[in-house]
mmCIF file of C-alpha atoms in Angstrom:
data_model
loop_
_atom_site.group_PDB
_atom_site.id
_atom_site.type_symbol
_atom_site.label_atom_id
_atom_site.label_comp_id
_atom_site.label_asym_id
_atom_site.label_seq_id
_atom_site.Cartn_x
_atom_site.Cartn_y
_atom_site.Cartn_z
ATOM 1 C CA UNK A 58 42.574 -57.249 160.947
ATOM 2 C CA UNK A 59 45.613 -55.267 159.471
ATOM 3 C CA UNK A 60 45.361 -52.098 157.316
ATOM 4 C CA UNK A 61 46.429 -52.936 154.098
ATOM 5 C CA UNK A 62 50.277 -52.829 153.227
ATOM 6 C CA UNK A 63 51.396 -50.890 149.928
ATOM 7 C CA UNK A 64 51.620 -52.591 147.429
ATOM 8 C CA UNK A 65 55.580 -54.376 146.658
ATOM 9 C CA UNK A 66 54.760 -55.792 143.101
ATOM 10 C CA UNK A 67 55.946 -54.234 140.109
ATOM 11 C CA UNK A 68 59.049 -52.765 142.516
ATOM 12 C CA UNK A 69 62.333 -52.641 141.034
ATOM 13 C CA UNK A 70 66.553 -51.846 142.475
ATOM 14 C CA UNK A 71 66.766 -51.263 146.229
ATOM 15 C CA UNK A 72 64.040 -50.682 148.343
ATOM 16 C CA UNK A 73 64.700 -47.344 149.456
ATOM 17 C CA UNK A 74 61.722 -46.446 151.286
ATOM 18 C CA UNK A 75 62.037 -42.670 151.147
ATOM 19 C CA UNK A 76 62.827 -42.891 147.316
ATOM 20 C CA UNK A 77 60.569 -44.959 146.552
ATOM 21 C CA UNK A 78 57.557 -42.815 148.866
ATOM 22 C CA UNK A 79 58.520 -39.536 146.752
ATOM 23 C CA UNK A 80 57.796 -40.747 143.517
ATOM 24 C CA UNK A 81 54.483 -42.219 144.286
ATOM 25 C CA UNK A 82 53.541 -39.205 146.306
ATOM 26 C CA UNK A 83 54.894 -37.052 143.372
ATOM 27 C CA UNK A 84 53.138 -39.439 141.128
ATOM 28 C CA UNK A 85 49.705 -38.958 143.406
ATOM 29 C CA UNK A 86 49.655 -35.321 143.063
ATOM 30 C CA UNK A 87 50.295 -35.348 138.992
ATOM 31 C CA UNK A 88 47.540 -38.065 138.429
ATOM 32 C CA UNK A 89 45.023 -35.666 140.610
ATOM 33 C CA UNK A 90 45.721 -33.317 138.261
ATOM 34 C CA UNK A 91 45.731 -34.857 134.695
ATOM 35 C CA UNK A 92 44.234 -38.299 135.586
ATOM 36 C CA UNK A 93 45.833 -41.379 135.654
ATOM 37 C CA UNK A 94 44.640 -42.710 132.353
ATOM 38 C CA UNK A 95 46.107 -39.491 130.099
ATOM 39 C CA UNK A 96 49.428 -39.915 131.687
ATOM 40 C CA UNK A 97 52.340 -41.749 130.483
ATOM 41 C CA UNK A 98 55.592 -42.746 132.541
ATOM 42 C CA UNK A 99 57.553 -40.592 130.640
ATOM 43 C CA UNK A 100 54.859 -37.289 131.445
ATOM 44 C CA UNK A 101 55.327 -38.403 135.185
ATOM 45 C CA UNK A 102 58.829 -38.573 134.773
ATOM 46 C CA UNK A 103 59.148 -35.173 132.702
ATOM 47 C CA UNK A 104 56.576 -33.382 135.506
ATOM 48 C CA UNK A 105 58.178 -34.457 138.736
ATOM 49 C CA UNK A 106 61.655 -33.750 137.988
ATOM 50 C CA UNK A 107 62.956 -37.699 137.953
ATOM 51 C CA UNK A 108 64.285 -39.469 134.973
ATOM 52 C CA UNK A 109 61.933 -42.218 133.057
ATOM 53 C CA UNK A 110 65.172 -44.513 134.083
ATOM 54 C CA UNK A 111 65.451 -43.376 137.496
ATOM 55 C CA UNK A 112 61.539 -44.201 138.181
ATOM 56 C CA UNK A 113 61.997 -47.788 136.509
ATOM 57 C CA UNK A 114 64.649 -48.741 139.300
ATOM 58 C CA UNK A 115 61.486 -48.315 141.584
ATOM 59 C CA UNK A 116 58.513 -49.180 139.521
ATOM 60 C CA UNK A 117 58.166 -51.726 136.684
ATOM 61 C CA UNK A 118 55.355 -49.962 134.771
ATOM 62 C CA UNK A 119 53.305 -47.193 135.484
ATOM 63 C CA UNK A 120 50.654 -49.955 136.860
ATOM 64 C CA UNK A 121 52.869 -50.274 139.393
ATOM 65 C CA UNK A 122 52.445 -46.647 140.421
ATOM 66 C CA UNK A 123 48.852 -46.728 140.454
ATOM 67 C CA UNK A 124 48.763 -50.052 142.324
ATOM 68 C CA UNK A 125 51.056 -48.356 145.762
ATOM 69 C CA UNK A 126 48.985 -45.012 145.367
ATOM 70 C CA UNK A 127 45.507 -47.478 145.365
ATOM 71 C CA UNK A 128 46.953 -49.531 147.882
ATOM 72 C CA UNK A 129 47.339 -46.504 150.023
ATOM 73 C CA UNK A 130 43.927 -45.301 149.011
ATOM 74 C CA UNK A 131 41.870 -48.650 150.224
ATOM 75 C CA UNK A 132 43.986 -48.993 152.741
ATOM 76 C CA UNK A 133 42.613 -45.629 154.658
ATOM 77 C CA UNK A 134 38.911 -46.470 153.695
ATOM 78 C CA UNK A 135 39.476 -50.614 155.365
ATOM 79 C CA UNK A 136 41.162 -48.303 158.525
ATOM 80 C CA UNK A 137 37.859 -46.285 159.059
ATOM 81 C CA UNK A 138 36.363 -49.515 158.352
ATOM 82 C CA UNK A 139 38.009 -51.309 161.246
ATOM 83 C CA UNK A 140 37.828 -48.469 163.467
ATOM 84 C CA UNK A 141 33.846 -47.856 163.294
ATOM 85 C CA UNK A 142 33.611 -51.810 163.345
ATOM 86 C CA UNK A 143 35.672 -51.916 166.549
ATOM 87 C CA UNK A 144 33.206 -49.872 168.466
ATOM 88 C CA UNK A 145 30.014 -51.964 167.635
ATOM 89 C CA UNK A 146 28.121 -53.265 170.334
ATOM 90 C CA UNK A 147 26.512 -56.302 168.282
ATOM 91 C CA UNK A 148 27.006 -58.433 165.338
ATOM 92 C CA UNK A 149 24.331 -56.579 163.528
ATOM 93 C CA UNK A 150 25.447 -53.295 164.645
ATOM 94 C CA UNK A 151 29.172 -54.459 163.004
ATOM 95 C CA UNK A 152 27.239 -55.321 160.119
ATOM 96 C CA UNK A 153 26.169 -51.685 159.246
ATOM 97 C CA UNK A 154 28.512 -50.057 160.894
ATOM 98 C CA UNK A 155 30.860 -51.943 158.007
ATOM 99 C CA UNK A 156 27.805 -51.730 155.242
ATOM 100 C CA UNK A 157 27.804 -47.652 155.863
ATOM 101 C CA UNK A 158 31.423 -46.977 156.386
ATOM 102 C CA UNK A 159 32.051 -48.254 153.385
ATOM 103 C CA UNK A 160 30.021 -46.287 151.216
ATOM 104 C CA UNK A 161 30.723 -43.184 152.953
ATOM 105 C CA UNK A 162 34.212 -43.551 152.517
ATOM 106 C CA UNK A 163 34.356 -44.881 148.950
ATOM 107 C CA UNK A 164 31.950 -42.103 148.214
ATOM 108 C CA UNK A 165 33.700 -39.706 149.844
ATOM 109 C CA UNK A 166 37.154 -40.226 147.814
ATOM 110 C CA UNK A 167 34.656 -40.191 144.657
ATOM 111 C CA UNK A 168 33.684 -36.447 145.856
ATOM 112 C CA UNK A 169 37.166 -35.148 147.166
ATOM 113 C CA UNK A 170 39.607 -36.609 144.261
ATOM 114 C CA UNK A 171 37.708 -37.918 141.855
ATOM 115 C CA UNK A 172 40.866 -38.823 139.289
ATOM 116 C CA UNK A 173 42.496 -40.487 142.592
ATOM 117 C CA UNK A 174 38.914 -42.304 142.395
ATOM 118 C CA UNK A 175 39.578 -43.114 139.074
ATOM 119 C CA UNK A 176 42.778 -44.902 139.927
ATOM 120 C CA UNK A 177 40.666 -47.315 142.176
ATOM 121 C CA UNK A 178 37.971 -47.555 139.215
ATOM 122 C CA UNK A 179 40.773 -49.064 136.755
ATOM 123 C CA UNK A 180 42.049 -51.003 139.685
ATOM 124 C CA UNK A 181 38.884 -53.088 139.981
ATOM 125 C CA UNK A 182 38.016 -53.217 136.496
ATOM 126 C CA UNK A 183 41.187 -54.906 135.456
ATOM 127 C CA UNK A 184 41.420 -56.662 139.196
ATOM 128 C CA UNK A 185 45.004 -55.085 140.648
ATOM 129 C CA UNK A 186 46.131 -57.089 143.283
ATOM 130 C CA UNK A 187 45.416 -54.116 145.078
ATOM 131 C CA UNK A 188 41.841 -54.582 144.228
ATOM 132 C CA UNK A 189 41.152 -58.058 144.992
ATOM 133 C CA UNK A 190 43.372 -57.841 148.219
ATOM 134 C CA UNK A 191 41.197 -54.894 149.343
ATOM 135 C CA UNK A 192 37.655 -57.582 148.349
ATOM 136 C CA UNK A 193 39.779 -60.102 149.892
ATOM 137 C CA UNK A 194 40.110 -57.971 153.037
ATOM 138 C CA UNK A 195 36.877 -57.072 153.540
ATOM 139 C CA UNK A 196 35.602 -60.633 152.915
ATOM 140 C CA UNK A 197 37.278 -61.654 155.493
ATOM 141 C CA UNK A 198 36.090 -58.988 158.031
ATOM 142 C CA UNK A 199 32.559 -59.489 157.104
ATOM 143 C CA UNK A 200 33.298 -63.540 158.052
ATOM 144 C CA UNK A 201 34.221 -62.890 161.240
ATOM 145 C CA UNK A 202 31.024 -60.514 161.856
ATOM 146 C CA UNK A 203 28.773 -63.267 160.344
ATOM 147 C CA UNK A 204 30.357 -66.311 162.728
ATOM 148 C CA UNK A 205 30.169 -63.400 165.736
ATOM 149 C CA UNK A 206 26.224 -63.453 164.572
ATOM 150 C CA UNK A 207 26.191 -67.063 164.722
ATOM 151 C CA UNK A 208 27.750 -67.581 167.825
ATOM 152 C CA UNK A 209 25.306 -64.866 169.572
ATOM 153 C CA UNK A 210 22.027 -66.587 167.869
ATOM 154 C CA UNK A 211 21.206 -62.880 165.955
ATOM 155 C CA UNK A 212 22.093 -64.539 162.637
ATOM 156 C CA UNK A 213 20.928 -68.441 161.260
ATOM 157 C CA UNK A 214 23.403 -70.937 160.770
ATOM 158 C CA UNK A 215 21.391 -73.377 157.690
ATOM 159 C CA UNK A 216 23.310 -71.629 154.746
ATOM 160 C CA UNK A 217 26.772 -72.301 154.415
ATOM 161 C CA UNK A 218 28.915 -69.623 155.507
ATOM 162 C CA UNK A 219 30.891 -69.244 151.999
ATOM 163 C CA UNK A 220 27.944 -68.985 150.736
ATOM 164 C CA UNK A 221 26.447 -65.990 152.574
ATOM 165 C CA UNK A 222 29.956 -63.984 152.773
ATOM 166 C CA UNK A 223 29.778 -64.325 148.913
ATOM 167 C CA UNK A 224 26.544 -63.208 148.939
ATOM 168 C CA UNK A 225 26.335 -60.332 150.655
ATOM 169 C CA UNK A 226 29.964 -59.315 149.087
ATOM 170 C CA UNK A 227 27.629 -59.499 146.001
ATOM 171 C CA UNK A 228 24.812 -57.309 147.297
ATOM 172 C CA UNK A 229 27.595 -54.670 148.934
ATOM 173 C CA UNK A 230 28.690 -53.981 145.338
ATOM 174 C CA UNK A 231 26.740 -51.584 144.294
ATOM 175 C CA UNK A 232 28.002 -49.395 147.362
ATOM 176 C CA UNK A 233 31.532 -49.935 147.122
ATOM 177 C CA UNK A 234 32.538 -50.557 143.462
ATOM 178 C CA UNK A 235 34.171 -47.712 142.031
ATOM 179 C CA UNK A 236 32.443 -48.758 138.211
ATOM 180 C CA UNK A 237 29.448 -49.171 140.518
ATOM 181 C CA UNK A 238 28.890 -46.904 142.981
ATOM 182 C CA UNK A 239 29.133 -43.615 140.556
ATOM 183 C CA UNK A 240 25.509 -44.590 139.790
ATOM 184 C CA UNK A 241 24.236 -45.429 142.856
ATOM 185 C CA UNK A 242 25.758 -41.514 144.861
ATOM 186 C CA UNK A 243 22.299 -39.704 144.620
ATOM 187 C CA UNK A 244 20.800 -42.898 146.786
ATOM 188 C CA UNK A 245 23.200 -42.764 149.442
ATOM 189 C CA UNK A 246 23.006 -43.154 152.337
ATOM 190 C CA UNK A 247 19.271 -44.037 152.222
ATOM 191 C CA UNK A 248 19.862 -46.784 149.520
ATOM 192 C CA UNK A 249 22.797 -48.174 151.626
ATOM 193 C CA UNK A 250 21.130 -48.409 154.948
ATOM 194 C CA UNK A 251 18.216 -49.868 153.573
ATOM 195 C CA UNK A 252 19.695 -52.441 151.711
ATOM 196 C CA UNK A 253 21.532 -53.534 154.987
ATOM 197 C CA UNK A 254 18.283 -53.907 156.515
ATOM 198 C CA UNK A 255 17.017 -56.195 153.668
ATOM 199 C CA UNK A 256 20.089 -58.608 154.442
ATOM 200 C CA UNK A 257 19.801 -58.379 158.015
ATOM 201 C CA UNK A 258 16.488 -59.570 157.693
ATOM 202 C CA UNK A 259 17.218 -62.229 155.699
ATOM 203 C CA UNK A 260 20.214 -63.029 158.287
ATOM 204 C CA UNK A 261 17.617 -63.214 160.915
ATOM 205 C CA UNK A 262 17.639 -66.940 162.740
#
């Protein structure tokens, strides 16, 4: 599977890539500072040196902004995702491998920028695109890990397979929700791992 791709909607004018990549990294560094939520378009526009018109021929809103710098933020954690998946010698070594990288990571940009992490936390509260392409994402990913399972007799086949990606997309929540996972950092990794067990289990043929 891909990395992620920034996010194109909300763009505006000519894509001018290097235009276009200053502002949201300008953008990134002024929302670590002062949060995303506290800061208006015309703040960003005042505090990186760019008129409020000249960031609107590249940006519809300042949603927009936060949707390419969380794009760019869930696309590095579904990276180390796919790399630590890659090396997995099973389907149920895949399975943590995913189920742990994922909390580490998310947790991780929770400890090192937390109002970067904040970004991501009104992303999936209000579902960005960004968001529910980066569910969508791992969805899939954790598909193809269940139906390697299947094929290789280490996971049953009874329950329909929408049905038990949706599932355990459901229990992997609490570990990878932004709103979520705040409550849930003095359990990791313990909590993690042995919640991964649980489903394994109940994976088992």
């Amino acid at each position: 599977m891909n990395d992620m791709p920034i996010a194109t909607t909300g763009f505006r004018g000519p894509a001018e890539t290097e235009k276009r990549d200053a502002i949201v990294a300008a953008a990134k560094d002024h929302f670590s500072l002062y949060g995303y939520s506290k800061t208006t378009v015309s703040d960003l526009a005042k505090a990186i040196g760019f008129s409020k018109g000249y960031i609107y021929k590249f940006f519809e809103s300042k949603q927009a902004i936060g949707e390419a710098i969380c794009s760019d933020c869930l696309a590095n954690i579904l990276s180390a995702v796919n790399i630590s998946v890659s090396d997995g010698t099973s389907a149920t070594d895949k399975f943590r491998r995913l189920f742990r990288t994922i909390s580490e990571q998310s947790a991780e940009l929770f400890f090192e920028d937390r109002k970067i992490y904040d970004i991501a936390a009104v992303s999936a509260g209000e579902c960005w695109p960004s968001s529910q392409r980066y569910l969508e994402q791992v969805a899939t990913l954790l598909q193809q890990i269940i139906l390697e399972g299947r094929e290789a007799g280490e996971f049953e086949r009874k329950t329909p397979l929408d049905e038990t990606v949706r599932s355990v997309m459901h229990v992997m929540q609490p570990f990878m929700h932004p709103l979520m996972l705040e409550h849930n950092l003095d359990a990791l990794p313990v909590a993690a791992n042995e919640v991964a067990s649980l489903v394994l289990r109940s994976l088992a043929p």
